PDB file of C-alpha atoms in Angstrom:
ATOM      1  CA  UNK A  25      35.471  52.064 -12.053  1.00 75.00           C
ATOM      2  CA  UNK A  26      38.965  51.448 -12.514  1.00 87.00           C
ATOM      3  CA  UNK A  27      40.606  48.953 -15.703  1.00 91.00           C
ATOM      4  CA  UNK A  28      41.182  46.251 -13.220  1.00 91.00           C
ATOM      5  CA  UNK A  29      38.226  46.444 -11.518  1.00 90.00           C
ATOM      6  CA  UNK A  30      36.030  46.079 -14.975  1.00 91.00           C
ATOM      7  CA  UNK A  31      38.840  43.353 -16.137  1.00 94.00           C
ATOM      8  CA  UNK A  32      38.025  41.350 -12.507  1.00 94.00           C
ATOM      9  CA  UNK A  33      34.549  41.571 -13.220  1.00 94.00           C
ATOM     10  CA  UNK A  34      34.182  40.253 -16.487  1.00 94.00           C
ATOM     11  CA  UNK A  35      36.548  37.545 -15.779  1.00 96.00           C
ATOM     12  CA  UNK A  36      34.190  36.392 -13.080  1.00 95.00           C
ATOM     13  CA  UNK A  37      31.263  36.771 -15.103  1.00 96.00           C
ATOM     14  CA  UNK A  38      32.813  34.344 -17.619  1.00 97.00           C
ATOM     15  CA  UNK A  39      34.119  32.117 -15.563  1.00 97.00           C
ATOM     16  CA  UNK A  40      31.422  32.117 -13.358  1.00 96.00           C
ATOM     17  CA  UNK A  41      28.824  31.765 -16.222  1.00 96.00           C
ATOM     18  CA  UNK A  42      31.101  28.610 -17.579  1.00 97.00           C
ATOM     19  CA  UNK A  43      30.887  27.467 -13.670  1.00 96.00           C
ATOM     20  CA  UNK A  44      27.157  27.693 -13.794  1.00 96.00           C
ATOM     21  CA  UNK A  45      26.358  26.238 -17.196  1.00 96.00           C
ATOM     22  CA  UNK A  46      28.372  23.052 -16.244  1.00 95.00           C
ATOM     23  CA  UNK A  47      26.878  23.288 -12.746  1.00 95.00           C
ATOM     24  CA  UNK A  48      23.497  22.689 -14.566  1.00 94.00           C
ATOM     25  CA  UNK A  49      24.451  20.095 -16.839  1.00 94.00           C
ATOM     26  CA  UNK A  50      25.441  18.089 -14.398  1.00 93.00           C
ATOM     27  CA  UNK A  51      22.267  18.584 -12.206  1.00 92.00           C
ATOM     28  CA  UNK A  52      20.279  16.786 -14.639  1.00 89.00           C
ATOM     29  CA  UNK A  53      22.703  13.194 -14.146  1.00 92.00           C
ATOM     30  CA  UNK A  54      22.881  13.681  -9.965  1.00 90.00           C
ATOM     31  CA  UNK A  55      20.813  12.813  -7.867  1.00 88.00           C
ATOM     32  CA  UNK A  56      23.807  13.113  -5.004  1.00 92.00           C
ATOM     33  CA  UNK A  57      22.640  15.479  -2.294  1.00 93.00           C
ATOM     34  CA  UNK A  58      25.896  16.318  -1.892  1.00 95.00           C
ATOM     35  CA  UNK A  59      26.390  17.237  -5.153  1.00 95.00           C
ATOM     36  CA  UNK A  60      23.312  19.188  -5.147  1.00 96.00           C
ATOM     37  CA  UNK A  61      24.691  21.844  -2.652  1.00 96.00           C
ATOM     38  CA  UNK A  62      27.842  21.772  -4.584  1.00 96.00           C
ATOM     39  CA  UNK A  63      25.734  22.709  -7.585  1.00 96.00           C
ATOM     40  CA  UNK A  64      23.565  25.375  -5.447  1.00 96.00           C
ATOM     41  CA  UNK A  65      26.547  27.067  -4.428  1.00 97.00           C
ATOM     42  CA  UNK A  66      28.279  27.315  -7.621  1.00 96.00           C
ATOM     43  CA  UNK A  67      24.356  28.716  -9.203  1.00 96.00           C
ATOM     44  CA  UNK A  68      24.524  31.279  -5.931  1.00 96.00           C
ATOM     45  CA  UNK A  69      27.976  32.265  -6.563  1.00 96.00           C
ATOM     46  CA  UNK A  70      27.223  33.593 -10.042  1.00 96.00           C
ATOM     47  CA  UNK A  71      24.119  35.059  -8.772  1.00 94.00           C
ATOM     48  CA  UNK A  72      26.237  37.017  -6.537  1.00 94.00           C
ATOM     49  CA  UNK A  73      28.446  38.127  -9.697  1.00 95.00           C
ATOM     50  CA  UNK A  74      25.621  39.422 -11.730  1.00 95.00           C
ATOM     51  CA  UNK A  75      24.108  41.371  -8.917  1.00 92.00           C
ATOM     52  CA  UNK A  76      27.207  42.981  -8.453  1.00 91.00           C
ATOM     53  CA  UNK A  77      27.778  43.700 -12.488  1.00 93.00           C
ATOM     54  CA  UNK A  78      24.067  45.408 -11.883  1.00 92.00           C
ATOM     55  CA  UNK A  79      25.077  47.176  -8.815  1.00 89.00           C
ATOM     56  CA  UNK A  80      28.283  48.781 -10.685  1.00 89.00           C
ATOM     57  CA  UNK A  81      26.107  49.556 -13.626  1.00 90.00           C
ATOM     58  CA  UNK A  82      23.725  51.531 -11.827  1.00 89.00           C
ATOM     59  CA  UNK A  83      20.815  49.402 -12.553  1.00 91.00           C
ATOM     60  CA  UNK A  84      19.947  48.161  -8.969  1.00 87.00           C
ATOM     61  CA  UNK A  85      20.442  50.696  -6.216  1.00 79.00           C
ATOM     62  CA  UNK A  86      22.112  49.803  -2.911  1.00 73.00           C
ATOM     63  CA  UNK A  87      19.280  50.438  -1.381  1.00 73.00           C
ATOM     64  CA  UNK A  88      17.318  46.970  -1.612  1.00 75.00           C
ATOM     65  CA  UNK A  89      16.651  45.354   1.602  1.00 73.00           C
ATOM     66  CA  UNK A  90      15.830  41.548   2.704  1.00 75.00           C
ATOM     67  CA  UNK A  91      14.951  42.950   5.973  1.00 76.00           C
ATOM     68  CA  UNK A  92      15.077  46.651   5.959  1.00 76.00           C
ATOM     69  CA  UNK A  93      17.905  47.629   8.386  1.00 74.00           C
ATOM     70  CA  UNK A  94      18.466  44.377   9.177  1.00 76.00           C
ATOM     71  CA  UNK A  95      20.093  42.210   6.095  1.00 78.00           C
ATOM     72  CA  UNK A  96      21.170  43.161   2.669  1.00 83.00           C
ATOM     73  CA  UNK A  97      20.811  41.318  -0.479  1.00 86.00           C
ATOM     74  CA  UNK A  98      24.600  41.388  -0.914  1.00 85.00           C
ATOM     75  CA  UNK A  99      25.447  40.112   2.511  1.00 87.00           C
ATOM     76  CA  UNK A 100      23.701  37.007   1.569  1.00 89.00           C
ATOM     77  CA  UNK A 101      24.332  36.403  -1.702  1.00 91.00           C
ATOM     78  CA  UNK A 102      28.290  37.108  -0.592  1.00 93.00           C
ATOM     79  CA  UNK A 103      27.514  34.198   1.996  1.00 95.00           C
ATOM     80  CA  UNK A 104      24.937  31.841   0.787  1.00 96.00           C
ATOM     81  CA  UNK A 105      27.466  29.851  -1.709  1.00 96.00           C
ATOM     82  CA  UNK A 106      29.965  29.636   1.277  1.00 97.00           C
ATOM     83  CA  UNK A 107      26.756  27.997   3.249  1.00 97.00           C
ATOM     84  CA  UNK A 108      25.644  25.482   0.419  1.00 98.00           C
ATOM     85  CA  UNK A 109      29.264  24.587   0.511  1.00 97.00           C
ATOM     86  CA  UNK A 110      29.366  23.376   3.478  1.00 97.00           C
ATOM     87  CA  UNK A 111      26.247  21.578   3.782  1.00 97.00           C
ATOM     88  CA  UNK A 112      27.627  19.450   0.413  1.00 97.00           C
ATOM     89  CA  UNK A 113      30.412  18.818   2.240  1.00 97.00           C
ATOM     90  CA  UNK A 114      28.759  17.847   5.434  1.00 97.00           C
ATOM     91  CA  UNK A 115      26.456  15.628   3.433  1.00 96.00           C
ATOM     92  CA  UNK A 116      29.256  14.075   1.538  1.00 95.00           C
ATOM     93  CA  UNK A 117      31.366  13.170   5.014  1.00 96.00           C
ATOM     94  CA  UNK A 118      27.822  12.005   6.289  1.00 95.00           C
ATOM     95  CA  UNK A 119      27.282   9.825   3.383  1.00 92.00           C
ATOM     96  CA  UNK A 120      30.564   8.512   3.695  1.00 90.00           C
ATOM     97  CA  UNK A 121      30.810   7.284   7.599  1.00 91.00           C
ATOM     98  CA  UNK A 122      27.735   5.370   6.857  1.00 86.00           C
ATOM     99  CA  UNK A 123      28.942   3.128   4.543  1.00 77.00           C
TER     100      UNK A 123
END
């Protein structure tokens, strides 16, 4: 693993744990759907991170499957956050034409 490569990765674990501490702190005031994907994604996100820390460090293989053959765990988690996203933004511009 290269300098920048380890640098990049604890900067998003930082980052991303500051992201998701906040992200849970605010959970317990909202009761916002919208605001609930937002805070899904953000929990996802950082999931992603630390299975990727544990993927460079050798302690889970590449080899774990969803679906064998079909999806990988890294696929998802890569895309999930995107997804939750979107749905808070959806519900958010839903909310808001029906005012």
């Amino acid at each position: 693993m290269e300098t920048y490569e380890l640098v990049a990765l604890v900067v998003r674990l930082s980052l991303g744990g500051v992201t998701t501490f906040l992200a849970i702190m605010l959970w317990s005031s909202t009761r916002d759907s919208a605001w609930m994907l937002v805070i899904m994604a953000a929990i996802l996100f950082y999931g992603n991170v630390m299975y990727q820390t544990l993927r460079v460090f050798g302690v889970v293989g590449e080899g774990i499957f969803l679906i064998p053959g079909v999806l990988h765990v890294s696929v998802v988690l890569e895309n999930l956050p995107i997804l939750f996203l979107a749905f808070g933004f959806i519900a958010a511009l839903w909310k808001k034409r029906r005012r």
